Amino acid sequence: MSVHNEMKVEFLSKSANEAFARVTVAAFISQLDPNIEELSDVKTAVSEAVTNAIIHGYQNSNGIVRIACTLTDKTAEIIIHDDGQGIENIGQARQPLFTSSKNDERSGMGFTVMETFMDELTVMSEPGAGTTIRMVKHFGTLNA
Amino acid sequence: MALQLEKRDRSLIAFIDGELDHHCAASIRETLDSAYQQAQIKNLILDFSKLTFMDSSGIGVIIGRYKMVQAGKGKMLITGISANVLRLLTLSGIHKIIPIVNNVETALKTV
Ligand SMILES: Nc1ncnc2c1ncn2[C@@H]1O[C@H](COP(=O)(O)OP(=O)(O)OP(=O)(O)O)[C@@H](O)[C@H]1O
Ligand SMILES: [Mg+2]
C-alpha cells in the first residue's frame, strides 16, 4: 500500500518548543511504523536542527521556525527553516566539533548527529537569508 | 526533567529523570554545579537510567561537568545509558575520556 502524506507546523523560536517540535514530527512519522531506534534517530535530528535555528539562527531572539514533513511510502523528508542570520561557511559549520559559540558549552556535534542519524542531510544557507535543513530518513531498511 | 541528588562519601550521584536538551541544560548545569561546589564533594556520577531523551546539548553539559570535576581533582563516571545515548557518547568521543559503567554501585567502587 503506498502512502503519501504531508504536514506543516510553525512556532516561535522558544526553547520550550524544542520538545514540542521533535514529539510532533515523531507522532506524524509514526504512521510509517518506524522501530524505536528509527523514531529516536528522527527525534534527535529534529531536536538538533530546531535548537540550531533557535540559538544560532535567531540568536535567542523571537522568530518563526517552520517544519514541513512529507511521507512517501517508507521515507520521511523533513525540512526545517529559520529566517535567522544564516551560515557563512557551511563546510566549516558541518565539521565535527566546530562551534561558533565557544563560551556556551556547545560541543559542535549537532550537524554530525544529524548526518549520522539520518540518511541524507542538505544544508542551504546564506548570511542574512536564513537557513534551511533538509533531512531524509528511510524506514525499515535494516530490520524490515 | 527532574534531577535527584545523592551524596555518598566524596561522591555526588545525580539521577537525571526526563529529557536533556538545550531547554533543560541550563537548570541541570546550575543544580549540578552548585551541589558539586559543596564542601567534601570530589567525584561526580551521572546516572542516565531514567533519561528519556538526549541530544548534543547533553554532550555539552557532560563535557562541561567533566572539566569542573577535573579542576576539582575528582573522577567522573556515567551509568545507566541507553543504546541511543551510547551512540552520542561514542560519536563525540566522550566514551574515551569518561568511564561508562553498568550501575551506581560499580561506579562508587571505581571512584
Ligand atoms: N540555523 C542556523 N543558523 C545559523 N547558524 C547555524 C545554524 N545551524 C548551525 N549553525 C552554525 O553551525 C555551527 C555548527 O552547528 P552544530 O549544531 O554542529 O554545533 P553547535 O550547535 O555549535 O553545538 P551543539 O549542536 O553540539 O550544541 C554552529 O555553531 C553555528 O555557527
Ligand atoms: Mg547545534
PDB file of C-alpha atoms and ligand atoms in Angstrom:
ATOM      1  CA  MET A   1       0.000   0.000   0.000  1.00  0.00           C
ATOM      2  CA  SER A   2       1.502   3.329  -0.966  1.00  0.00           C
ATOM      3  CA  VAL A   3       1.479   6.224   1.453  1.00  0.00           C
ATOM      4  CA  HIS A   4       1.548   9.903   0.770  1.00  0.00           C
ATOM      5  CA  ASN A   5       1.043  12.478   3.481  1.00  0.00           C
ATOM      6  CA  GLU A   6       2.245  15.970   4.371  1.00  0.00           C
ATOM      7  CA  MET A   7       2.215  18.257   7.376  1.00  0.00           C
ATOM      8  CA  LYS A   8       3.498  21.721   8.238  1.00  0.00           C
ATOM      9  CA  VAL A   9       3.962  23.319  11.599  1.00  0.00           C
ATOM     10  CA  GLU A  10       5.408  26.660  12.673  1.00  0.00           C
ATOM     11  CA  PHE A  11       6.174  28.042  16.098  1.00  0.00           C
ATOM     12  CA  LEU A  12       8.038  30.787  17.945  1.00  0.00           C
ATOM     13  CA  SER A  13      11.768  30.271  18.480  1.00  0.00           C
ATOM     14  CA  LYS A  14      11.435  29.433  22.167  1.00  0.00           C
ATOM     15  CA  SER A  15      13.477  26.657  23.726  1.00  0.00           C
ATOM     16  CA  ALA A  16      10.320  25.136  25.222  1.00  0.00           C
ATOM     17  CA  ASN A  17       9.286  24.333  21.638  1.00  0.00           C
ATOM     18  CA  GLU A  18      12.283  22.041  21.043  1.00  0.00           C
ATOM     19  CA  ALA A  19      10.432  19.166  22.735  1.00  0.00           C
ATOM     20  CA  PHE A  20       7.178  20.158  21.007  1.00  0.00           C
ATOM     21  CA  ALA A  21       8.877  20.012  17.597  1.00  0.00           C
ATOM     22  CA  ARG A  22      10.530  16.608  17.961  1.00  0.00           C
ATOM     23  CA  VAL A  23       7.459  15.000  19.541  1.00  0.00           C
ATOM     24  CA  THR A  24       5.187  16.415  16.815  1.00  0.00           C
ATOM     25  CA  VAL A  25       7.374  15.109  13.983  1.00  0.00           C
ATOM     26  CA  ALA A  26       7.718  11.739  15.730  1.00  0.00           C
ATOM     27  CA  ALA A  27       3.927  11.490  16.090  1.00  0.00           C
ATOM     28  CA  PHE A  28       3.470  12.284  12.397  1.00  0.00           C
ATOM     29  CA  ILE A  29       6.026   9.787  11.093  1.00  0.00           C
ATOM     30  CA  SER A  30       4.740   7.045  13.391  1.00  0.00           C
ATOM     31  CA  GLN A  31       2.207   6.210  10.648  1.00  0.00           C
ATOM     32  CA  LEU A  32       5.157   4.735   8.705  1.00  0.00           C
ATOM     33  CA  ASP A  33       5.591   2.261  11.568  1.00  0.00           C
ATOM     34  CA  PRO A  34       9.225   3.075  12.403  1.00  0.00           C
ATOM     35  CA  ASN A  35      11.004   0.965  15.010  1.00  0.00           C
ATOM     36  CA  ILE A  36      12.063   2.529  18.313  1.00  0.00           C
ATOM     37  CA  GLU A  37      15.583   3.249  17.131  1.00  0.00           C
ATOM     38  CA  GLU A  38      14.433   4.937  13.913  1.00  0.00           C
ATOM     39  CA  LEU A  39      11.953   7.060  15.853  1.00  0.00           C
ATOM     40  CA  SER A  40      14.636   8.084  18.302  1.00  0.00           C
ATOM     41  CA  ASP A  41      17.022   8.956  15.419  1.00  0.00           C
ATOM     42  CA  VAL A  42      14.446  11.298  13.894  1.00  0.00           C
ATOM     43  CA  LYS A  43      13.601  12.916  17.235  1.00  0.00           C
ATOM     44  CA  THR A  44      17.264  13.601  17.918  1.00  0.00           C
ATOM     45  CA  ALA A  45      17.947  15.019  14.436  1.00  0.00           C
ATOM     46  CA  VAL A  46      14.881  17.289  14.576  1.00  0.00           C
ATOM     47  CA  SER A  47      15.923  18.487  18.006  1.00  0.00           C
ATOM     48  CA  GLU A  48      19.383  19.374  16.649  1.00  0.00           C
ATOM     49  CA  ALA A  49      18.062  21.388  13.712  1.00  0.00           C
ATOM     50  CA  VAL A  50      15.400  23.205  15.747  1.00  0.00           C
ATOM     51  CA  THR A  51      17.832  24.026  18.548  1.00  0.00           C
ATOM     52  CA  ASN A  52      20.269  25.415  15.986  1.00  0.00           C
ATOM     53  CA  ALA A  53      17.533  27.589  14.461  1.00  0.00           C
ATOM     54  CA  ILE A  54      16.724  28.995  17.903  1.00  0.00           C
ATOM     55  CA  ILE A  55      20.200  29.593  19.295  1.00  0.00           C
ATOM     56  CA  HIS A  56      22.272  30.260  16.160  1.00  0.00           C
ATOM     57  CA  GLY A  57      19.716  31.387  13.587  1.00  0.00           C
ATOM     58  CA  TYR A  58      17.690  33.684  15.797  1.00  0.00           C
ATOM     59  CA  GLN A  59      20.368  34.169  18.495  1.00  0.00           C
ATOM     60  CA  ASN A  60      17.675  33.546  21.124  1.00  0.00           C
ATOM     61  CA  SER A  61      15.531  36.443  19.887  1.00  0.00           C
ATOM     62  CA  ASN A  62      11.994  35.995  18.565  1.00  0.00           C
ATOM     63  CA  GLY A  63      11.460  34.439  15.160  1.00  0.00           C
ATOM     64  CA  ILE A  64       9.440  31.725  13.474  1.00  0.00           C
ATOM     65  CA  VAL A  65      10.736  28.198  12.940  1.00  0.00           C
ATOM     66  CA  ARG A  66       8.987  26.247  10.177  1.00  0.00           C
ATOM     67  CA  ILE A  67       8.879  22.496   9.743  1.00  0.00           C
ATOM     68  CA  ALA A  68       7.483  20.654   6.743  1.00  0.00           C
ATOM     69  CA  CYS A  69       7.335  16.885   6.666  1.00  0.00           C
ATOM     70  CA  THR A  70       6.454  14.706   3.684  1.00  0.00           C
ATOM     71  CA  LEU A  71       5.926  10.961   3.866  1.00  0.00           C
ATOM     72  CA  THR A  72       6.236   8.847   0.736  1.00  0.00           C
ATOM     73  CA  ASP A  73       5.984   5.097   1.155  1.00  0.00           C
ATOM     74  CA  LYS A  74       8.740   4.237   3.642  1.00  0.00           C
ATOM     75  CA  THR A  75      10.544   7.582   3.511  1.00  0.00           C
ATOM     76  CA  ALA A  76      10.213  10.794   5.501  1.00  0.00           C
ATOM     77  CA  GLU A  77      11.560  14.110   4.252  1.00  0.00           C
ATOM     78  CA  ILE A  78      11.836  16.765   6.960  1.00  0.00           C
ATOM     79  CA  ILE A  79      12.571  20.399   6.167  1.00  0.00           C
ATOM     80  CA  ILE A  80      13.383  22.826   8.975  1.00  0.00           C
ATOM     81  CA  HIS A  81      13.671  26.512   8.173  1.00  0.00           C
ATOM     82  CA  ASP A  82      14.548  29.697  10.019  1.00  0.00           C
ATOM     83  CA  ASP A  83      14.781  33.285   8.765  1.00  0.00           C
ATOM     84  CA  GLY A  84      17.709  33.981  11.049  1.00  0.00           C
ATOM     85  CA  GLN A  85      21.252  35.137  10.447  1.00  0.00           C
ATOM     86  CA  GLY A  86      22.359  32.304   8.182  1.00  0.00           C
ATOM     87  CA  ILE A  87      25.667  30.436   7.913  1.00  0.00           C
ATOM     88  CA  GLU A  88      28.721  31.975   6.280  1.00  0.00           C
ATOM     89  CA  ASN A  89      30.782  28.828   5.794  1.00  0.00           C
ATOM     90  CA  ILE A  90      28.614  25.716   5.589  1.00  0.00           C
ATOM     91  CA  GLY A  91      31.547  23.343   5.079  1.00  0.00           C
ATOM     92  CA  GLN A  92      33.193  24.554   8.259  1.00  0.00           C
ATOM     93  CA  ALA A  93      29.894  24.524  10.206  1.00  0.00           C
ATOM     94  CA  ARG A  94      29.369  20.852   9.294  1.00  0.00           C
ATOM     95  CA  GLN A  95      32.773  19.766  10.616  1.00  0.00           C
ATOM     96  CA  PRO A  96      32.568  17.663  13.789  1.00  0.00           C
ATOM     97  CA  LEU A  97      33.401  19.758  16.870  1.00  0.00           C
ATOM     98  CA  PHE A  98      33.066  23.098  15.070  1.00  0.00           C
ATOM     99  CA  THR A  99      31.006  25.586  17.044  1.00  0.00           C
ATOM    100  CA  SER A 100      30.680  29.355  16.816  1.00  0.00           C
ATOM    101  CA  SER A 101      29.557  29.618  20.447  1.00  0.00           C
ATOM    102  CA  LYS A 102      32.725  28.888  22.354  1.00  0.00           C
ATOM    103  CA  ASN A 103      31.502  30.202  25.712  1.00  0.00           C
ATOM    104  CA  ASP A 104      28.244  28.299  25.732  1.00  0.00           C
ATOM    105  CA  GLU A 105      29.241  24.692  26.441  1.00  0.00           C
ATOM    106  CA  ARG A 106      28.272  23.703  22.909  1.00  0.00           C
ATOM    107  CA  SER A 107      30.089  20.659  21.566  1.00  0.00           C
ATOM    108  CA  GLY A 108      29.806  21.365  17.841  1.00  0.00           C
ATOM    109  CA  MET A 109      28.278  17.928  17.248  1.00  0.00           C
ATOM    110  CA  GLY A 110      24.791  18.893  16.029  1.00  0.00           C
ATOM    111  CA  PHE A 111      25.409  18.515  12.290  1.00  0.00           C
ATOM    112  CA  THR A 112      27.412  15.321  12.854  1.00  0.00           C
ATOM    113  CA  VAL A 113      24.470  13.874  14.791  1.00  0.00           C
ATOM    114  CA  MET A 114      22.009  14.829  12.018  1.00  0.00           C
ATOM    115  CA  GLU A 115      24.303  13.299   9.398  1.00  0.00           C
ATOM    116  CA  THR A 116      24.796  10.077  11.360  1.00  0.00           C
ATOM    117  CA  PHE A 117      21.203   9.545  12.465  1.00  0.00           C
ATOM    118  CA  MET A 118      19.544  10.399   9.137  1.00  0.00           C
ATOM    119  CA  ASP A 119      20.121   9.006   5.621  1.00  0.00           C
ATOM    120  CA  GLU A 120      20.505  12.379   3.888  1.00  0.00           C
ATOM    121  CA  LEU A 121      21.349  15.883   5.096  1.00  0.00           C
ATOM    122  CA  THR A 122      21.346  19.017   2.971  1.00  0.00           C
ATOM    123  CA  VAL A 123      22.174  22.439   4.386  1.00  0.00           C
ATOM    124  CA  MET A 124      21.096  25.529   2.464  1.00  0.00           C
ATOM    125  CA  SER A 125      22.050  28.872   3.949  1.00  0.00           C
ATOM    126  CA  GLU A 126      23.292  32.339   3.238  1.00  0.00           C
ATOM    127  CA  PRO A 127      24.305  35.087   5.641  1.00  0.00           C
ATOM    128  CA  GLY A 128      21.265  37.252   6.296  1.00  0.00           C
ATOM    129  CA  ALA A 129      18.945  34.919   4.394  1.00  0.00           C
ATOM    130  CA  GLY A 130      18.238  32.239   6.958  1.00  0.00           C
ATOM    131  CA  THR A 131      18.903  28.521   6.947  1.00  0.00           C
ATOM    132  CA  THR A 132      17.057  25.517   5.541  1.00  0.00           C
ATOM    133  CA  ILE A 133      17.916  21.989   6.660  1.00  0.00           C
ATOM    134  CA  ARG A 134      16.610  19.073   4.613  1.00  0.00           C
ATOM    135  CA  MET A 135      16.823  15.601   6.068  1.00  0.00           C
ATOM    136  CA  VAL A 136      15.633  12.271   4.707  1.00  0.00           C
ATOM    137  CA  LYS A 137      15.124   9.016   6.574  1.00  0.00           C
ATOM    138  CA  HIS A 138      14.229   5.649   5.056  1.00  0.00           C
ATOM    139  CA  PHE A 139      12.430   3.298   7.401  1.00  0.00           C
ATOM    140  CA  GLY A 140      12.674  -0.450   7.595  1.00  0.00           C
ATOM    141  CA  THR A 141      15.948  -0.735   5.669  1.00  0.00           C
ATOM    142  CA  LEU A 142      17.731  -2.698   8.411  1.00  0.00           C
ATOM    143  CA  ASN A 143      15.134  -4.912  10.017  1.00  0.00           C
ATOM    144  CA  ALA A 144      12.258  -4.953   7.584  1.00  0.00           C
TER     145      ALA A 144
ATOM    146  CA  MET B   1      13.023  16.974  33.708  1.00  0.00           C
ATOM    147  CA  ALA B   2      13.798  16.235  37.345  1.00  0.00           C
ATOM    148  CA  LEU B   3      17.178  15.928  38.988  1.00  0.00           C
ATOM    149  CA  GLN B   4      17.664  13.813  42.078  1.00  0.00           C
ATOM    150  CA  LEU B   5      20.895  14.216  44.003  1.00  0.00           C
ATOM    151  CA  GLU B   6      22.552  11.886  46.465  1.00  0.00           C
ATOM    152  CA  LYS B   7      25.801  12.294  48.354  1.00  0.00           C
ATOM    153  CA  ARG B   8      27.952   9.299  49.270  1.00  0.00           C
ATOM    154  CA  ASP B   9      31.295   9.977  50.899  1.00  0.00           C
ATOM    155  CA  ARG B  10      33.024  12.313  48.485  1.00  0.00           C
ATOM    156  CA  SER B  11      30.851  11.482  45.517  1.00  0.00           C
ATOM    157  CA  LEU B  12      27.808  13.242  44.167  1.00  0.00           C
ATOM    158  CA  ILE B  13      25.351  10.982  42.358  1.00  0.00           C
ATOM    159  CA  ALA B  14      22.914  12.721  40.012  1.00  0.00           C
ATOM    160  CA  PHE B  15      19.901  10.848  38.638  1.00  0.00           C
ATOM    161  CA  ILE B  16      18.574  12.677  35.603  1.00  0.00           C
ATOM    162  CA  ASP B  17      14.915  11.880  35.043  1.00  0.00           C
ATOM    163  CA  GLY B  18      13.343  13.006  31.754  1.00  0.00           C
ATOM    164  CA  GLU B  19      14.852  14.857  28.800  1.00  0.00           C
ATOM    165  CA  LEU B  20      18.240  16.517  28.465  1.00  0.00           C
ATOM    166  CA  ASP B  21      18.094  19.100  25.688  1.00  0.00           C
ATOM    167  CA  HIS B  22      19.028  22.763  25.248  1.00  0.00           C
ATOM    168  CA  HIS B  23      15.846  23.849  27.060  1.00  0.00           C
ATOM    169  CA  CYS B  24      16.721  21.875  30.224  1.00  0.00           C
ATOM    170  CA  ALA B  25      20.511  22.228  30.035  1.00  0.00           C
ATOM    171  CA  ALA B  26      20.841  25.478  31.992  1.00  0.00           C
ATOM    172  CA  SER B  27      18.915  24.312  35.035  1.00  0.00           C
ATOM    173  CA  ILE B  28      20.680  20.932  35.121  1.00  0.00           C
ATOM    174  CA  ARG B  29      24.024  22.703  34.875  1.00  0.00           C
ATOM    175  CA  GLU B  30      23.218  25.148  37.693  1.00  0.00           C
ATOM    176  CA  THR B  31      21.893  22.465  40.037  1.00  0.00           C
ATOM    177  CA  LEU B  32      24.850  20.140  39.404  1.00  0.00           C
ATOM    178  CA  ASP B  33      27.442  22.864  39.746  1.00  0.00           C
ATOM    179  CA  SER B  34      26.117  24.284  42.990  1.00  0.00           C
ATOM    180  CA  ALA B  35      25.786  20.793  44.519  1.00  0.00           C
ATOM    181  CA  TYR B  36      29.316  19.935  43.397  1.00  0.00           C
ATOM    182  CA  GLN B  37      30.753  23.104  44.892  1.00  0.00           C
ATOM    183  CA  GLN B  38      29.585  21.940  48.335  1.00  0.00           C
ATOM    184  CA  ALA B  39      32.424  21.042  50.648  1.00  0.00           C
ATOM    185  CA  GLN B  40      33.816  17.493  50.529  1.00  0.00           C
ATOM    186  CA  ILE B  41      32.489  16.598  47.094  1.00  0.00           C
ATOM    187  CA  LYS B  42      35.098  15.431  44.625  1.00  0.00           C
ATOM    188  CA  ASN B  43      33.604  12.858  42.284  1.00  0.00           C
ATOM    189  CA  LEU B  44      30.547  13.014  40.067  1.00  0.00           C
ATOM    190  CA  ILE B  45      28.428  10.072  38.925  1.00  0.00           C
ATOM    191  CA  LEU B  46      25.773  10.806  36.314  1.00  0.00           C
ATOM    192  CA  ASP B  47      23.022   8.188  36.200  1.00  0.00           C
ATOM    193  CA  PHE B  48      21.027   8.205  32.970  1.00  0.00           C
ATOM    194  CA  SER B  49      18.801   5.200  33.605  1.00  0.00           C
ATOM    195  CA  LYS B  50      15.725   7.443  33.738  1.00  0.00           C
ATOM    196  CA  LEU B  51      16.771   9.647  30.841  1.00  0.00           C
ATOM    197  CA  THR B  52      14.193   9.561  28.047  1.00  0.00           C
ATOM    198  CA  PHE B  53      15.892  11.862  25.516  1.00  0.00           C
ATOM    199  CA  MET B  54      19.269  13.474  24.901  1.00  0.00           C
ATOM    200  CA  ASP B  55      20.841  15.423  22.030  1.00  0.00           C
ATOM    201  CA  SER B  56      24.115  17.310  21.501  1.00  0.00           C
ATOM    202  CA  SER B  57      23.164  19.826  24.192  1.00  0.00           C
ATOM    203  CA  GLY B  58      23.605  16.911  26.610  1.00  0.00           C
ATOM    204  CA  ILE B  59      27.086  16.296  25.226  1.00  0.00           C
ATOM    205  CA  GLY B  60      27.909  19.915  26.046  1.00  0.00           C
ATOM    206  CA  VAL B  61      26.592  19.524  29.594  1.00  0.00           C
ATOM    207  CA  ILE B  62      28.635  16.339  30.153  1.00  0.00           C
ATOM    208  CA  ILE B  63      31.872  17.850  28.813  1.00  0.00           C
ATOM    209  CA  GLY B  64      31.348  20.996  30.878  1.00  0.00           C
ATOM    210  CA  ARG B  65      30.870  18.960  34.083  1.00  0.00           C
ATOM    211  CA  TYR B  66      33.897  16.819  33.214  1.00  0.00           C
ATOM    212  CA  LYS B  67      36.062  19.955  33.134  1.00  0.00           C
ATOM    213  CA  MET B  68      34.685  21.016  36.518  1.00  0.00           C
ATOM    214  CA  VAL B  69      35.392  17.608  38.087  1.00  0.00           C
ATOM    215  CA  GLN B  70      38.898  17.598  36.609  1.00  0.00           C
ATOM    216  CA  ALA B  71      39.543  21.015  38.108  1.00  0.00           C
ATOM    217  CA  GLY B  72      38.329  19.560  41.435  1.00  0.00           C
ATOM    218  CA  LYS B  73      40.782  16.650  41.007  1.00  0.00           C
ATOM    219  CA  GLY B  74      37.909  14.155  41.128  1.00  0.00           C
ATOM    220  CA  LYS B  75      36.654  11.374  38.908  1.00  0.00           C
ATOM    221  CA  MET B  76      33.560  11.364  36.758  1.00  0.00           C
ATOM    222  CA  LEU B  77      31.578   8.324  35.654  1.00  0.00           C
ATOM    223  CA  ILE B  78      28.418   7.705  33.681  1.00  0.00           C
ATOM    224  CA  THR B  79      25.941   4.896  34.339  1.00  0.00           C
ATOM    225  CA  GLY B  80      22.644   3.566  33.050  1.00  0.00           C
ATOM    226  CA  ILE B  81      22.866   4.620  29.408  1.00  0.00           C
ATOM    227  CA  SER B  82      20.567   3.547  26.573  1.00  0.00           C
ATOM    228  CA  ALA B  83      21.720   2.481  23.099  1.00  0.00           C
ATOM    229  CA  ASN B  84      20.869   5.931  21.778  1.00  0.00           C
ATOM    230  CA  VAL B  85      22.895   7.775  24.418  1.00  0.00           C
ATOM    231  CA  LEU B  86      25.795   5.370  23.861  1.00  0.00           C
ATOM    232  CA  ARG B  87      25.817   6.373  20.194  1.00  0.00           C
ATOM    233  CA  LEU B  88      26.005  10.055  21.144  1.00  0.00           C
ATOM    234  CA  LEU B  89      28.823   9.412  23.625  1.00  0.00           C
ATOM    235  CA  THR B  90      30.727   7.396  21.019  1.00  0.00           C
ATOM    236  CA  LEU B  91      30.230   9.948  18.234  1.00  0.00           C
ATOM    237  CA  SER B  92      31.585  12.724  20.418  1.00  0.00           C
ATOM    238  CA  GLY B  93      34.465  10.662  21.832  1.00  0.00           C
ATOM    239  CA  ILE B  94      33.212  11.071  25.421  1.00  0.00           C
ATOM    240  CA  HIS B  95      33.413   7.294  25.933  1.00  0.00           C
ATOM    241  CA  LYS B  96      37.194   7.593  25.680  1.00  0.00           C
ATOM    242  CA  ILE B  97      37.557  10.134  28.476  1.00  0.00           C
ATOM    243  CA  ILE B  98      34.712   9.280  30.847  1.00  0.00           C
ATOM    244  CA  PRO B  99      34.245   5.670  32.001  1.00  0.00           C
ATOM    245  CA  ILE B 100      30.783   4.223  31.350  1.00  0.00           C
ATOM    246  CA  VAL B 101      29.764   1.581  33.905  1.00  0.00           C
ATOM    247  CA  ASN B 102      26.685  -0.556  34.436  1.00  0.00           C
ATOM    248  CA  ASN B 103      25.325   0.780  37.685  1.00  0.00           C
ATOM    249  CA  VAL B 104      25.866   3.232  40.506  1.00  0.00           C
ATOM    250  CA  GLU B 105      27.320   0.603  42.864  1.00  0.00           C
ATOM    251  CA  THR B 106      30.045  -0.229  40.344  1.00  0.00           C
ATOM    252  CA  ALA B 107      30.666   3.466  39.831  1.00  0.00           C
ATOM    253  CA  LEU B 108      31.086   4.019  43.583  1.00  0.00           C
ATOM    254  CA  LYS B 109      33.643   1.210  43.748  1.00  0.00           C
ATOM    255  CA  THR B 110      35.561   2.715  40.850  1.00  0.00           C
ATOM    256  CA  VAL B 111      35.913   6.307  42.075  1.00  0.00           C
TER     257      VAL B 111
HETATM  258  N1  LIG C   1      20.202  27.556  11.815  1.00  0.00           N
HETATM  259  C1  LIG C   1      21.446  28.084  11.901  1.00  0.00           C
HETATM  260  N2  LIG C   1      21.637  29.425  11.702  1.00  0.00           N
HETATM  261  C2  LIG C   1      22.871  29.957  11.804  1.00  0.00           C
HETATM  262  N3  LIG C   1      23.987  29.254  12.090  1.00  0.00           N
HETATM  263  C3  LIG C   1      23.864  27.932  12.284  1.00  0.00           C
HETATM  264  C4  LIG C   1      22.587  27.269  12.208  1.00  0.00           C
HETATM  265  N4  LIG C   1      22.784  25.969  12.441  1.00  0.00           N
HETATM  266  C5  LIG C   1      24.093  25.804  12.659  1.00  0.00           C
HETATM  267  N5  LIG C   1      24.763  26.976  12.575  1.00  0.00           N
HETATM  268  C6  LIG C   1      26.226  27.163  12.724  1.00  0.00           C
HETATM  269  O1  LIG C   1      26.852  25.905  12.573  1.00  0.00           O
HETATM  270  C7  LIG C   1      27.648  25.615  13.733  1.00  0.00           C
HETATM  271  C8  LIG C   1      27.667  24.125  13.968  1.00  0.00           C
HETATM  272  O2  LIG C   1      26.378  23.634  14.341  1.00  0.00           O
HETATM  273  P1  LIG C   1      26.280  22.318  15.227  1.00  0.00           P
HETATM  274  O3  LIG C   1      24.859  22.065  15.546  1.00  0.00           O
HETATM  275  O4  LIG C   1      27.045  21.246  14.549  1.00  0.00           O
HETATM  276  O5  LIG C   1      27.101  22.704  16.547  1.00  0.00           O
HETATM  277  P2  LIG C   1      26.643  23.668  17.736  1.00  0.00           P
HETATM  278  O6  LIG C   1      25.199  23.969  17.642  1.00  0.00           O
HETATM  279  O7  LIG C   1      27.571  24.828  17.772  1.00  0.00           O
HETATM  280  O8  LIG C   1      26.916  22.754  19.012  1.00  0.00           O
HETATM  281  P3  LIG C   1      25.954  21.559  19.533  1.00  0.00           P
HETATM  282  O9  LIG C   1      24.937  21.277  18.471  1.00  0.00           O
HETATM  283  O10 LIG C   1      26.881  20.392  19.724  1.00  0.00           O
HETATM  284  O11 LIG C   1      25.362  22.036  20.797  1.00  0.00           O
HETATM  285  C9  LIG C   1      27.041  26.428  14.841  1.00  0.00           C
HETATM  286  O12 LIG C   1      27.958  26.696  15.882  1.00  0.00           O
HETATM  287  C10 LIG C   1      26.623  27.702  14.087  1.00  0.00           C
HETATM  288  O13 LIG C   1      27.714  28.552  13.905  1.00  0.00           O
HETATM  289 MG    MG C   2      23.753  22.509  17.360  1.00  0.00          MG
END
